[in-house]
Amino acid sequence: MVSPVIPFFTVVIPTYNRADLIGLTLDSILAQTFGQLEILVVDDGSKDNTAEVVGRFTDPRLRYYRKENAERGVARNYGFARAQGRYVIFLDSDDRFHPEHLATLHRKIEALGQPNFIATKFDFDRDGVRAASDTAVLPEGWYGLDTFVTGNALACNICVRRQNPALHPFEEDRQYAAVEDWMFMLENTQDDRIYLIDAVTLTMNDHDQRSMRSDNTALVRRLQLALAWMLGRVRLTPAQQRILTGRVYYLCAIHAYADGHRAAALRFARRAAPHLPKGQAAVLLLRCVIGQKAVGWLKKARG
């Protein structure tokens, strides 16, 4: 009897009401040049026809699970617990792999001797227009806690060694939804590092319904809750605590401003300012007081 082939990669896709997008996501995975993989779609209680769309795919490497809605942290952990691959990749159901994504990861994993965490760079697609992400300027190499206290440039586009006894799972409390990626990175880089490959092999769909765009007021609340969690759960030096605090309140100010809550944005900017570089603090405060367009005019006048 022939033993079943154990996949090298498991791609875990949490999804909720993405019937219009998940087909392209699955197509991008099935088009990989490296084929030793399995795909686990974890439907987090969708109310649309996601099941029908996924059901059109007949590839035996694809498995579909439906569960009650509990947000992405739970869905990712659910998929991870059922994964068989040596490495697990988390992919949102509106994003796409480039054809060489898995092959690129596989080559570097073999070269490095099976790191616990590895990632490639990604870009954005906004209505057909491609734009670089914050990963574009990062050199290839190892990144640890000092990097992630300044923010989460990788989002959740990471590849994780499954048999890692020190791995911290995603936070499952839905009050942290949309921030659980950052929390995951911080908790797991306390005692480890992530290797970043200098290759763009993934595209994030920057549409209006993305979790980081759709509800700024809720995100501000979750960021503040997450800050308390991070400071309480992650071992940080005083300097790292200051940097993290400044970054969270900076993001709160930006998202409050985006929702038109200028007074709240200014309060957050004042809380962020003592923990930010002077130039960044000044620009943030100006933006909240006089508006982004005026800041742009001032920059042009100085330039």
PDB file of C-alpha atoms in Angstrom:
ATOM      1  CA  MET A   1       0.000   0.000   0.000  1.00  0.00           C
ATOM      2  CA  VAL A   2       1.370   3.411  -0.979  1.00  0.00           C
ATOM      3  CA  SER A   3       1.636   5.848   1.929  1.00  0.00           C
ATOM      4  CA  PRO A   4      -0.113   9.196   1.409  1.00  0.00           C
ATOM      5  CA  VAL A   5       2.219  12.066   0.550  1.00  0.00           C
ATOM      6  CA  ILE A   6       2.534  14.488   3.442  1.00  0.00           C
ATOM      7  CA  PRO A   7       2.310  18.052   2.108  1.00  0.00           C
ATOM      8  CA  PHE A   8       5.211  20.388   2.700  1.00  0.00           C
ATOM      9  CA  PHE A   9       2.884  23.396   3.008  1.00  0.00           C
ATOM     10  CA  THR A  10      -0.590  23.854   4.435  1.00  0.00           C
ATOM     11  CA  VAL A  11      -2.289  27.078   3.371  1.00  0.00           C
ATOM     12  CA  VAL A  12      -4.916  28.117   5.932  1.00  0.00           C
ATOM     13  CA  ILE A  13      -7.521  30.551   4.613  1.00  0.00           C
ATOM     14  CA  PRO A  14      -9.964  32.032   7.130  1.00  0.00           C
ATOM     15  CA  THR A  15     -12.928  33.543   5.305  1.00  0.00           C
ATOM     16  CA  TYR A  16     -16.126  35.422   6.008  1.00  0.00           C
ATOM     17  CA  ASN A  17     -18.465  36.598   3.245  1.00  0.00           C
ATOM     18  CA  ARG A  18     -15.799  36.658   0.534  1.00  0.00           C
ATOM     19  CA  ALA A  19     -17.631  34.613  -2.115  1.00  0.00           C
ATOM     20  CA  ASP A  20     -16.821  37.283  -4.689  1.00  0.00           C
ATOM     21  CA  LEU A  21     -13.076  37.128  -4.013  1.00  0.00           C
ATOM     22  CA  ILE A  22     -12.081  33.721  -2.660  1.00  0.00           C
ATOM     23  CA  GLY A  23     -12.163  32.064  -6.083  1.00  0.00           C
ATOM     24  CA  LEU A  24      -9.234  34.181  -7.286  1.00  0.00           C
ATOM     25  CA  THR A  25      -7.397  33.422  -4.055  1.00  0.00           C
ATOM     26  CA  LEU A  26      -7.805  29.673  -4.558  1.00  0.00           C
ATOM     27  CA  ASP A  27      -6.831  29.938  -8.233  1.00  0.00           C
ATOM     28  CA  SER A  28      -3.583  31.620  -7.199  1.00  0.00           C
ATOM     29  CA  ILE A  29      -2.710  28.772  -4.827  1.00  0.00           C
ATOM     30  CA  LEU A  30      -3.554  26.029  -7.295  1.00  0.00           C
ATOM     31  CA  ALA A  31      -1.346  27.764  -9.892  1.00  0.00           C
ATOM     32  CA  GLN A  32       1.782  27.361  -7.740  1.00  0.00           C
ATOM     33  CA  THR A  33       4.894  25.955  -9.380  1.00  0.00           C
ATOM     34  CA  PHE A  34       5.541  24.042  -6.134  1.00  0.00           C
ATOM     35  CA  GLY A  35       2.682  21.595  -5.752  1.00  0.00           C
ATOM     36  CA  GLN A  36       3.339  19.728  -2.495  1.00  0.00           C
ATOM     37  CA  LEU A  37       0.581  21.498  -0.599  1.00  0.00           C
ATOM     38  CA  GLU A  38      -2.857  21.317   0.935  1.00  0.00           C
ATOM     39  CA  ILE A  39      -5.429  24.092   1.294  1.00  0.00           C
ATOM     40  CA  LEU A  40      -7.736  24.432   4.289  1.00  0.00           C
ATOM     41  CA  VAL A  41     -10.572  26.935   3.883  1.00  0.00           C
ATOM     42  CA  VAL A  42     -12.064  27.778   7.278  1.00  0.00           C
ATOM     43  CA  ASP A  43     -15.448  29.419   6.703  1.00  0.00           C
ATOM     44  CA  ASP A  44     -16.133  31.560   9.759  1.00  0.00           C
ATOM     45  CA  GLY A  45     -19.916  31.461   9.465  1.00  0.00           C
ATOM     46  CA  SER A  46     -20.332  33.190   6.099  1.00  0.00           C
ATOM     47  CA  LYS A  47     -23.839  34.312   5.141  1.00  0.00           C
ATOM     48  CA  ASP A  48     -23.147  34.435   1.406  1.00  0.00           C
ATOM     49  CA  ASN A  49     -22.501  31.621  -1.092  1.00  0.00           C
ATOM     50  CA  THR A  50     -18.886  31.001  -0.089  1.00  0.00           C
ATOM     51  CA  ALA A  51     -19.545  27.253   0.283  1.00  0.00           C
ATOM     52  CA  GLU A  52     -20.907  27.089  -3.263  1.00  0.00           C
ATOM     53  CA  VAL A  53     -17.891  28.916  -4.703  1.00  0.00           C
ATOM     54  CA  VAL A  54     -15.393  26.718  -2.854  1.00  0.00           C
ATOM     55  CA  GLY A  55     -17.379  23.625  -3.833  1.00  0.00           C
ATOM     56  CA  ARG A  56     -16.670  24.283  -7.507  1.00  0.00           C
ATOM     57  CA  PHE A  57     -13.022  23.436  -6.889  1.00  0.00           C
ATOM     58  CA  THR A  58     -12.457  19.698  -7.177  1.00  0.00           C
ATOM     59  CA  ASP A  59      -8.737  19.521  -6.404  1.00  0.00           C
ATOM     60  CA  PRO A  60      -8.280  16.799  -3.726  1.00  0.00           C
ATOM     61  CA  ARG A  61      -5.723  18.971  -1.925  1.00  0.00           C
ATOM     62  CA  LEU A  62      -8.505  21.376  -0.918  1.00  0.00           C
ATOM     63  CA  ARG A  63     -10.549  20.887   2.250  1.00  0.00           C
ATOM     64  CA  TYR A  64     -13.448  23.075   3.387  1.00  0.00           C
ATOM     65  CA  TYR A  65     -14.524  23.553   7.007  1.00  0.00           C
ATOM     66  CA  ARG A  66     -17.493  25.568   8.179  1.00  0.00           C
ATOM     67  CA  LYS A  67     -17.822  26.802  11.751  1.00  0.00           C
ATOM     68  CA  GLU A  68     -19.737  29.375  13.753  1.00  0.00           C
ATOM     69  CA  ASN A  69     -18.469  32.920  13.466  1.00  0.00           C
ATOM     70  CA  ALA A  70     -15.752  33.688  15.998  1.00  0.00           C
ATOM     71  CA  GLU A  71     -13.329  35.984  14.081  1.00  0.00           C
ATOM     72  CA  ARG A  72     -10.027  35.276  12.343  1.00  0.00           C
ATOM     73  CA  GLY A  73      -7.892  34.378  15.359  1.00  0.00           C
ATOM     74  CA  VAL A  74     -10.109  31.390  16.127  1.00  0.00           C
ATOM     75  CA  ALA A  75     -10.361  30.442  12.443  1.00  0.00           C
ATOM     76  CA  ARG A  76      -6.587  30.481  11.970  1.00  0.00           C
ATOM     77  CA  ASN A  77      -6.008  28.356  15.066  1.00  0.00           C
ATOM     78  CA  TYR A  78      -8.764  25.978  13.903  1.00  0.00           C
ATOM     79  CA  GLY A  79      -7.014  25.515  10.573  1.00  0.00           C
ATOM     80  CA  PHE A  80      -3.590  25.180  12.153  1.00  0.00           C
ATOM     81  CA  ALA A  81      -4.846  22.369  14.415  1.00  0.00           C
ATOM     82  CA  ARG A  82      -5.985  20.421  11.336  1.00  0.00           C
ATOM     83  CA  ALA A  83      -2.932  21.095   9.186  1.00  0.00           C
ATOM     84  CA  GLN A  84      -0.698  18.254   8.040  1.00  0.00           C
ATOM     85  CA  GLY A  85       2.052  20.220   6.308  1.00  0.00           C
ATOM     86  CA  ARG A  86       5.511  20.792   7.706  1.00  0.00           C
ATOM     87  CA  TYR A  87       4.884  24.521   7.328  1.00  0.00           C
ATOM     88  CA  VAL A  88       1.636  26.450   7.678  1.00  0.00           C
ATOM     89  CA  ILE A  89       0.946  29.619   5.721  1.00  0.00           C
ATOM     90  CA  PHE A  90      -1.869  31.989   6.650  1.00  0.00           C
ATOM     91  CA  LEU A  91      -3.560  33.741   3.735  1.00  0.00           C
ATOM     92  CA  ASP A  92      -6.590  36.007   3.830  1.00  0.00           C
ATOM     93  CA  SER A  93      -9.359  35.074   1.425  1.00  0.00           C
ATOM     94  CA  ASP A  94      -9.068  38.254  -0.643  1.00  0.00           C
ATOM     95  CA  ASP A  95      -5.300  38.079  -1.270  1.00  0.00           C
ATOM     96  CA  ARG A  96      -3.286  36.217  -3.911  1.00  0.00           C
ATOM     97  CA  PHE A  97      -0.051  34.282  -4.210  1.00  0.00           C
ATOM     98  CA  HIS A  98       2.213  34.859  -7.185  1.00  0.00           C
ATOM     99  CA  PRO A  99       3.049  31.571  -8.980  1.00  0.00           C
ATOM    100  CA  GLU A 100       6.515  31.269  -7.387  1.00  0.00           C
ATOM    101  CA  HIS A 101       5.446  32.045  -3.811  1.00  0.00           C
ATOM    102  CA  LEU A 102       5.703  28.528  -2.386  1.00  0.00           C
ATOM    103  CA  ALA A 103       8.790  27.645  -4.432  1.00  0.00           C
ATOM    104  CA  THR A 104      10.534  30.765  -3.119  1.00  0.00           C
ATOM    105  CA  LEU A 105       9.696  29.871   0.467  1.00  0.00           C
ATOM    106  CA  HIS A 106      10.697  26.229  -0.006  1.00  0.00           C
ATOM    107  CA  ARG A 107      14.141  27.061  -1.395  1.00  0.00           C
ATOM    108  CA  LYS A 108      14.947  29.400   1.473  1.00  0.00           C
ATOM    109  CA  ILE A 109      13.566  27.048   4.130  1.00  0.00           C
ATOM    110  CA  GLU A 110      15.875  24.303   2.880  1.00  0.00           C
ATOM    111  CA  ALA A 111      18.823  26.708   2.722  1.00  0.00           C
ATOM    112  CA  LEU A 112      18.267  28.005   6.259  1.00  0.00           C
ATOM    113  CA  GLY A 113      17.692  24.614   7.850  1.00  0.00           C
ATOM    114  CA  GLN A 114      13.994  24.870   8.734  1.00  0.00           C
ATOM    115  CA  PRO A 115      13.472  28.209  10.494  1.00  0.00           C
ATOM    116  CA  ASN A 116      10.426  28.604  12.711  1.00  0.00           C
ATOM    117  CA  PHE A 117       9.163  31.691  10.874  1.00  0.00           C
ATOM    118  CA  ILE A 118       9.756  32.925   7.341  1.00  0.00           C
ATOM    119  CA  ALA A 119       8.048  35.377   4.977  1.00  0.00           C
ATOM    120  CA  THR A 120       8.339  37.075   1.619  1.00  0.00           C
ATOM    121  CA  LYS A 121       7.460  40.637   0.701  1.00  0.00           C
ATOM    122  CA  PHE A 122       4.082  41.687  -0.666  1.00  0.00           C
ATOM    123  CA  ASP A 123       2.489  44.547  -2.538  1.00  0.00           C
ATOM    124  CA  PHE A 124      -1.017  46.036  -2.744  1.00  0.00           C
ATOM    125  CA  ASP A 125      -3.604  46.044  -5.505  1.00  0.00           C
ATOM    126  CA  ARG A 126      -6.044  48.950  -5.326  1.00  0.00           C
ATOM    127  CA  ASP A 127      -8.539  48.802  -8.198  1.00  0.00           C
ATOM    128  CA  GLY A 128      -5.925  47.355 -10.528  1.00  0.00           C
ATOM    129  CA  VAL A 129      -3.160  49.748  -9.496  1.00  0.00           C
ATOM    130  CA  ARG A 130      -0.219  48.078  -7.765  1.00  0.00           C
ATOM    131  CA  ALA A 131       1.640  49.804  -4.932  1.00  0.00           C
ATOM    132  CA  ALA A 132       4.544  48.782  -2.717  1.00  0.00           C
ATOM    133  CA  SER A 133       4.042  47.850   0.935  1.00  0.00           C
ATOM    134  CA  ASP A 134       6.204  48.855   3.892  1.00  0.00           C
ATOM    135  CA  THR A 135       8.212  45.671   3.334  1.00  0.00           C
ATOM    136  CA  ALA A 136       9.712  47.096   0.124  1.00  0.00           C
ATOM    137  CA  VAL A 137      12.498  48.987   1.897  1.00  0.00           C
ATOM    138  CA  LEU A 138      13.448  46.189   4.296  1.00  0.00           C
ATOM    139  CA  PRO A 139      16.642  44.293   3.432  1.00  0.00           C
ATOM    140  CA  GLU A 140      16.576  40.509   3.392  1.00  0.00           C
ATOM    141  CA  GLY A 141      17.423  38.948   6.728  1.00  0.00           C
ATOM    142  CA  TRP A 142      16.286  38.186  10.252  1.00  0.00           C
ATOM    143  CA  TYR A 143      13.833  40.399  12.154  1.00  0.00           C
ATOM    144  CA  GLY A 144      12.919  40.229  15.812  1.00  0.00           C
ATOM    145  CA  LEU A 145      11.087  42.045  18.565  1.00  0.00           C
ATOM    146  CA  ASP A 146      12.754  45.413  17.977  1.00  0.00           C
ATOM    147  CA  THR A 147      11.218  45.453  14.502  1.00  0.00           C
ATOM    148  CA  PHE A 148       7.695  44.533  15.550  1.00  0.00           C
ATOM    149  CA  VAL A 149       7.345  47.029  18.398  1.00  0.00           C
ATOM    150  CA  THR A 150       7.383  49.654  15.637  1.00  0.00           C
ATOM    151  CA  GLY A 151       4.436  47.999  13.861  1.00  0.00           C
ATOM    152  CA  ASN A 152       3.580  44.900  11.880  1.00  0.00           C
ATOM    153  CA  ALA A 153       4.835  45.414   8.343  1.00  0.00           C
ATOM    154  CA  LEU A 154       4.219  41.746   7.479  1.00  0.00           C
ATOM    155  CA  ALA A 155       0.502  41.730   8.401  1.00  0.00           C
ATOM    156  CA  CYS A 156      -0.270  37.975   8.601  1.00  0.00           C
ATOM    157  CA  ASN A 157       1.674  36.993   5.503  1.00  0.00           C
ATOM    158  CA  ILE A 158       3.946  34.536   7.271  1.00  0.00           C
ATOM    159  CA  CYS A 159       4.951  30.902   7.051  1.00  0.00           C
ATOM    160  CA  VAL A 160       5.206  29.004  10.346  1.00  0.00           C
ATOM    161  CA  ARG A 161       6.917  25.700  11.137  1.00  0.00           C
ATOM    162  CA  ARG A 162       4.119  23.501  12.465  1.00  0.00           C
ATOM    163  CA  GLN A 163       6.203  21.382  14.842  1.00  0.00           C
ATOM    164  CA  ASN A 164       7.368  24.301  16.979  1.00  0.00           C
ATOM    165  CA  PRO A 165       6.604  23.617  20.650  1.00  0.00           C
ATOM    166  CA  ALA A 166       7.259  27.254  21.573  1.00  0.00           C
ATOM    167  CA  LEU A 167       4.688  28.638  19.130  1.00  0.00           C
ATOM    168  CA  HIS A 168       2.099  30.999  20.596  1.00  0.00           C
ATOM    169  CA  PRO A 169      -1.290  30.682  18.840  1.00  0.00           C
ATOM    170  CA  PHE A 170      -3.388  33.619  17.727  1.00  0.00           C
ATOM    171  CA  GLU A 171      -5.339  35.484  20.387  1.00  0.00           C
ATOM    172  CA  GLU A 172      -8.963  34.347  20.018  1.00  0.00           C
ATOM    173  CA  ASP A 173     -10.840  37.061  21.925  1.00  0.00           C
ATOM    174  CA  ARG A 174     -12.783  38.935  19.249  1.00  0.00           C
ATOM    175  CA  GLN A 175     -12.343  42.277  21.021  1.00  0.00           C
ATOM    176  CA  TYR A 176      -8.838  42.284  19.503  1.00  0.00           C
ATOM    177  CA  ALA A 177     -10.029  41.514  15.952  1.00  0.00           C
ATOM    178  CA  ALA A 178      -7.850  43.140  13.252  1.00  0.00           C
ATOM    179  CA  VAL A 179      -4.959  43.534  15.720  1.00  0.00           C
ATOM    180  CA  GLU A 180      -4.378  39.832  16.465  1.00  0.00           C
ATOM    181  CA  ASP A 181      -1.761  39.613  13.695  1.00  0.00           C
ATOM    182  CA  TRP A 182       0.443  42.177  15.429  1.00  0.00           C
ATOM    183  CA  MET A 183      -0.080  40.535  18.807  1.00  0.00           C
ATOM    184  CA  PHE A 184       0.938  37.187  17.286  1.00  0.00           C
ATOM    185  CA  MET A 185       4.146  38.673  15.881  1.00  0.00           C
ATOM    186  CA  LEU A 186       5.121  40.344  19.137  1.00  0.00           C
ATOM    187  CA  GLU A 187       4.460  37.306  21.301  1.00  0.00           C
ATOM    188  CA  ASN A 188       6.368  34.975  18.976  1.00  0.00           C
ATOM    189  CA  THR A 189       9.409  37.210  18.478  1.00  0.00           C
ATOM    190  CA  GLN A 190      10.145  37.488  22.193  1.00  0.00           C
ATOM    191  CA  ASP A 191      12.401  34.438  21.857  1.00  0.00           C
ATOM    192  CA  ASP A 192      12.609  33.942  18.098  1.00  0.00           C
ATOM    193  CA  ARG A 193      13.065  35.744  14.780  1.00  0.00           C
ATOM    194  CA  ILE A 194      11.394  35.859  11.372  1.00  0.00           C
ATOM    195  CA  TYR A 195      13.415  35.593   8.176  1.00  0.00           C
ATOM    196  CA  LEU A 196      12.283  37.968   5.419  1.00  0.00           C
ATOM    197  CA  ILE A 197      13.064  37.044   1.805  1.00  0.00           C
ATOM    198  CA  ASP A 198      13.723  39.940  -0.564  1.00  0.00           C
ATOM    199  CA  ALA A 199      11.123  38.895  -3.139  1.00  0.00           C
ATOM    200  CA  VAL A 200       7.575  40.160  -3.718  1.00  0.00           C
ATOM    201  CA  THR A 201       5.509  36.995  -4.156  1.00  0.00           C
ATOM    202  CA  LEU A 202       2.123  37.963  -2.729  1.00  0.00           C
ATOM    203  CA  THR A 203      -0.444  40.680  -3.449  1.00  0.00           C
ATOM    204  CA  MET A 204      -2.921  42.026  -0.905  1.00  0.00           C
ATOM    205  CA  ASN A 205      -6.260  43.255  -2.238  1.00  0.00           C
ATOM    206  CA  ASP A 206      -6.628  46.781  -0.834  1.00  0.00           C
ATOM    207  CA  HIS A 207     -10.411  47.046  -1.215  1.00  0.00           C
ATOM    208  CA  ASP A 208     -12.745  49.158   0.924  1.00  0.00           C
ATOM    209  CA  GLN A 209     -14.033  46.217   2.979  1.00  0.00           C
ATOM    210  CA  ARG A 210     -10.616  45.219   4.321  1.00  0.00           C
ATOM    211  CA  SER A 211     -10.644  44.952   8.113  1.00  0.00           C
ATOM    212  CA  MET A 212      -8.091  47.758   8.431  1.00  0.00           C
ATOM    213  CA  ARG A 213     -10.277  50.113   6.364  1.00  0.00           C
ATOM    214  CA  SER A 214     -13.871  49.306   7.162  1.00  0.00           C
ATOM    215  CA  ASP A 215     -14.414  50.661  10.708  1.00  0.00           C
ATOM    216  CA  ASN A 216     -11.889  53.149  12.052  1.00  0.00           C
ATOM    217  CA  THR A 217     -13.769  53.829  15.292  1.00  0.00           C
ATOM    218  CA  ALA A 218     -13.846  50.136  16.226  1.00  0.00           C
ATOM    219  CA  LEU A 219     -10.195  49.761  15.259  1.00  0.00           C
ATOM    220  CA  VAL A 220      -9.173  52.628  17.550  1.00  0.00           C
ATOM    221  CA  ARG A 221     -10.924  50.899  20.454  1.00  0.00           C
ATOM    222  CA  ARG A 222      -9.272  47.576  19.633  1.00  0.00           C
ATOM    223  CA  LEU A 223      -5.837  49.145  19.333  1.00  0.00           C
ATOM    224  CA  GLN A 224      -6.124  50.554  22.845  1.00  0.00           C
ATOM    225  CA  LEU A 225      -7.239  47.196  24.222  1.00  0.00           C
ATOM    226  CA  ALA A 226      -4.425  45.484  22.348  1.00  0.00           C
ATOM    227  CA  LEU A 227      -1.848  47.866  23.797  1.00  0.00           C
ATOM    228  CA  ALA A 228      -2.791  46.803  27.321  1.00  0.00           C
ATOM    229  CA  TRP A 229      -2.558  43.150  26.218  1.00  0.00           C
ATOM    230  CA  MET A 230       0.842  43.671  24.588  1.00  0.00           C
ATOM    231  CA  LEU A 231       2.318  45.487  27.570  1.00  0.00           C
ATOM    232  CA  GLY A 232       1.015  42.782  29.897  1.00  0.00           C
ATOM    233  CA  ARG A 233       1.903  39.690  27.850  1.00  0.00           C
ATOM    234  CA  VAL A 234       5.097  40.516  25.973  1.00  0.00           C
ATOM    235  CA  ARG A 235       8.461  40.898  27.690  1.00  0.00           C
ATOM    236  CA  LEU A 236       9.625  44.360  26.663  1.00  0.00           C
ATOM    237  CA  THR A 237      12.407  46.652  27.764  1.00  0.00           C
ATOM    238  CA  PRO A 238      11.379  50.158  28.900  1.00  0.00           C
ATOM    239  CA  ALA A 239      12.599  51.505  25.553  1.00  0.00           C
ATOM    240  CA  GLN A 240      10.531  48.936  23.634  1.00  0.00           C
ATOM    241  CA  GLN A 241       7.475  49.789  25.735  1.00  0.00           C
ATOM    242  CA  ARG A 242       7.846  53.465  24.831  1.00  0.00           C
ATOM    243  CA  ILE A 243       8.218  52.715  21.126  1.00  0.00           C
ATOM    244  CA  LEU A 244       5.212  50.384  21.129  1.00  0.00           C
ATOM    245  CA  THR A 245       3.056  52.872  23.050  1.00  0.00           C
ATOM    246  CA  GLY A 246       3.981  55.660  20.666  1.00  0.00           C
ATOM    247  CA  ARG A 247       3.164  53.537  17.639  1.00  0.00           C
ATOM    248  CA  VAL A 248      -0.233  52.419  18.941  1.00  0.00           C
ATOM    249  CA  TYR A 249      -1.334  55.957  19.801  1.00  0.00           C
ATOM    250  CA  TYR A 250       0.019  57.169  16.462  1.00  0.00           C
ATOM    251  CA  LEU A 251      -2.240  54.646  14.708  1.00  0.00           C
ATOM    252  CA  CYS A 252      -5.173  55.633  16.935  1.00  0.00           C
ATOM    253  CA  ALA A 253      -4.676  59.258  15.917  1.00  0.00           C
ATOM    254  CA  ILE A 254      -4.523  58.389  12.213  1.00  0.00           C
ATOM    255  CA  HIS A 255      -7.669  56.247  12.304  1.00  0.00           C
ATOM    256  CA  ALA A 256      -9.616  58.736  14.444  1.00  0.00           C
ATOM    257  CA  TYR A 257      -8.661  61.469  11.985  1.00  0.00           C
ATOM    258  CA  ALA A 258      -9.790  59.290   9.066  1.00  0.00           C
ATOM    259  CA  ASP A 259     -13.258  59.071  10.637  1.00  0.00           C
ATOM    260  CA  GLY A 260     -13.417  62.848  11.054  1.00  0.00           C
ATOM    261  CA  HIS A 261     -12.924  62.802  14.840  1.00  0.00           C
ATOM    262  CA  ARG A 262     -10.287  65.530  14.875  1.00  0.00           C
ATOM    263  CA  ALA A 263     -10.512  66.276  18.614  1.00  0.00           C
ATOM    264  CA  ALA A 264      -9.994  62.603  19.470  1.00  0.00           C
ATOM    265  CA  ALA A 265      -7.189  62.400  16.918  1.00  0.00           C
ATOM    266  CA  LEU A 266      -5.442  65.324  18.569  1.00  0.00           C
ATOM    267  CA  ARG A 267      -5.745  63.677  21.998  1.00  0.00           C
ATOM    268  CA  PHE A 268      -4.165  60.502  20.678  1.00  0.00           C
ATOM    269  CA  ALA A 269      -1.456  62.499  18.894  1.00  0.00           C
ATOM    270  CA  ARG A 270      -0.547  64.226  22.153  1.00  0.00           C
ATOM    271  CA  ARG A 271      -0.280  60.849  23.880  1.00  0.00           C
ATOM    272  CA  ALA A 272       1.870  59.503  21.065  1.00  0.00           C
ATOM    273  CA  ALA A 273       4.169  62.525  20.732  1.00  0.00           C
ATOM    274  CA  PRO A 274       6.453  61.904  23.760  1.00  0.00           C
ATOM    275  CA  HIS A 275       7.251  58.431  22.411  1.00  0.00           C
ATOM    276  CA  LEU A 276       7.857  59.384  18.757  1.00  0.00           C
ATOM    277  CA  PRO A 277      10.832  60.937  16.962  1.00  0.00           C
ATOM    278  CA  LYS A 278      10.435  64.727  17.093  1.00  0.00           C
ATOM    279  CA  GLY A 279       9.856  65.135  13.369  1.00  0.00           C
ATOM    280  CA  GLN A 280       7.196  62.439  13.230  1.00  0.00           C
ATOM    281  CA  ALA A 281       5.473  63.825  16.320  1.00  0.00           C
ATOM    282  CA  ALA A 282       5.400  67.335  14.843  1.00  0.00           C
ATOM    283  CA  VAL A 283       3.905  66.169  11.535  1.00  0.00           C
ATOM    284  CA  LEU A 284       1.275  64.087  13.339  1.00  0.00           C
ATOM    285  CA  LEU A 285       0.226  67.007  15.546  1.00  0.00           C
ATOM    286  CA  LEU A 286       0.088  69.376  12.581  1.00  0.00           C
ATOM    287  CA  ARG A 287      -1.975  66.908  10.602  1.00  0.00           C
ATOM    288  CA  CYS A 288      -4.511  66.621  13.388  1.00  0.00           C
ATOM    289  CA  VAL A 289      -4.698  70.402  13.913  1.00  0.00           C
ATOM    290  CA  ILE A 290      -4.638  71.831  10.376  1.00  0.00           C
ATOM    291  CA  GLY A 291      -5.383  68.817   8.174  1.00  0.00           C
ATOM    292  CA  GLN A 292      -3.405  66.552   5.864  1.00  0.00           C
ATOM    293  CA  LYS A 293      -3.674  68.819   2.802  1.00  0.00           C
ATOM    294  CA  ALA A 294      -2.152  71.732   4.693  1.00  0.00           C
ATOM    295  CA  VAL A 295       0.707  69.513   5.865  1.00  0.00           C
ATOM    296  CA  GLY A 296       1.335  68.588   2.239  1.00  0.00           C
ATOM    297  CA  TRP A 297       1.424  72.237   1.227  1.00  0.00           C
ATOM    298  CA  LEU A 298       3.918  73.005   3.991  1.00  0.00           C
ATOM    299  CA  LYS A 299       6.177  70.150   2.878  1.00  0.00           C
ATOM    300  CA  LYS A 300       6.106  71.428  -0.712  1.00  0.00           C
ATOM    301  CA  ALA A 301       6.848  74.971   0.418  1.00  0.00           C
ATOM    302  CA  ARG A 302       9.872  73.780   2.386  1.00  0.00           C
ATOM    303  CA  GLY A 303      11.045  71.493  -0.434  1.00  0.00           C
TER     304      GLY A 303
END
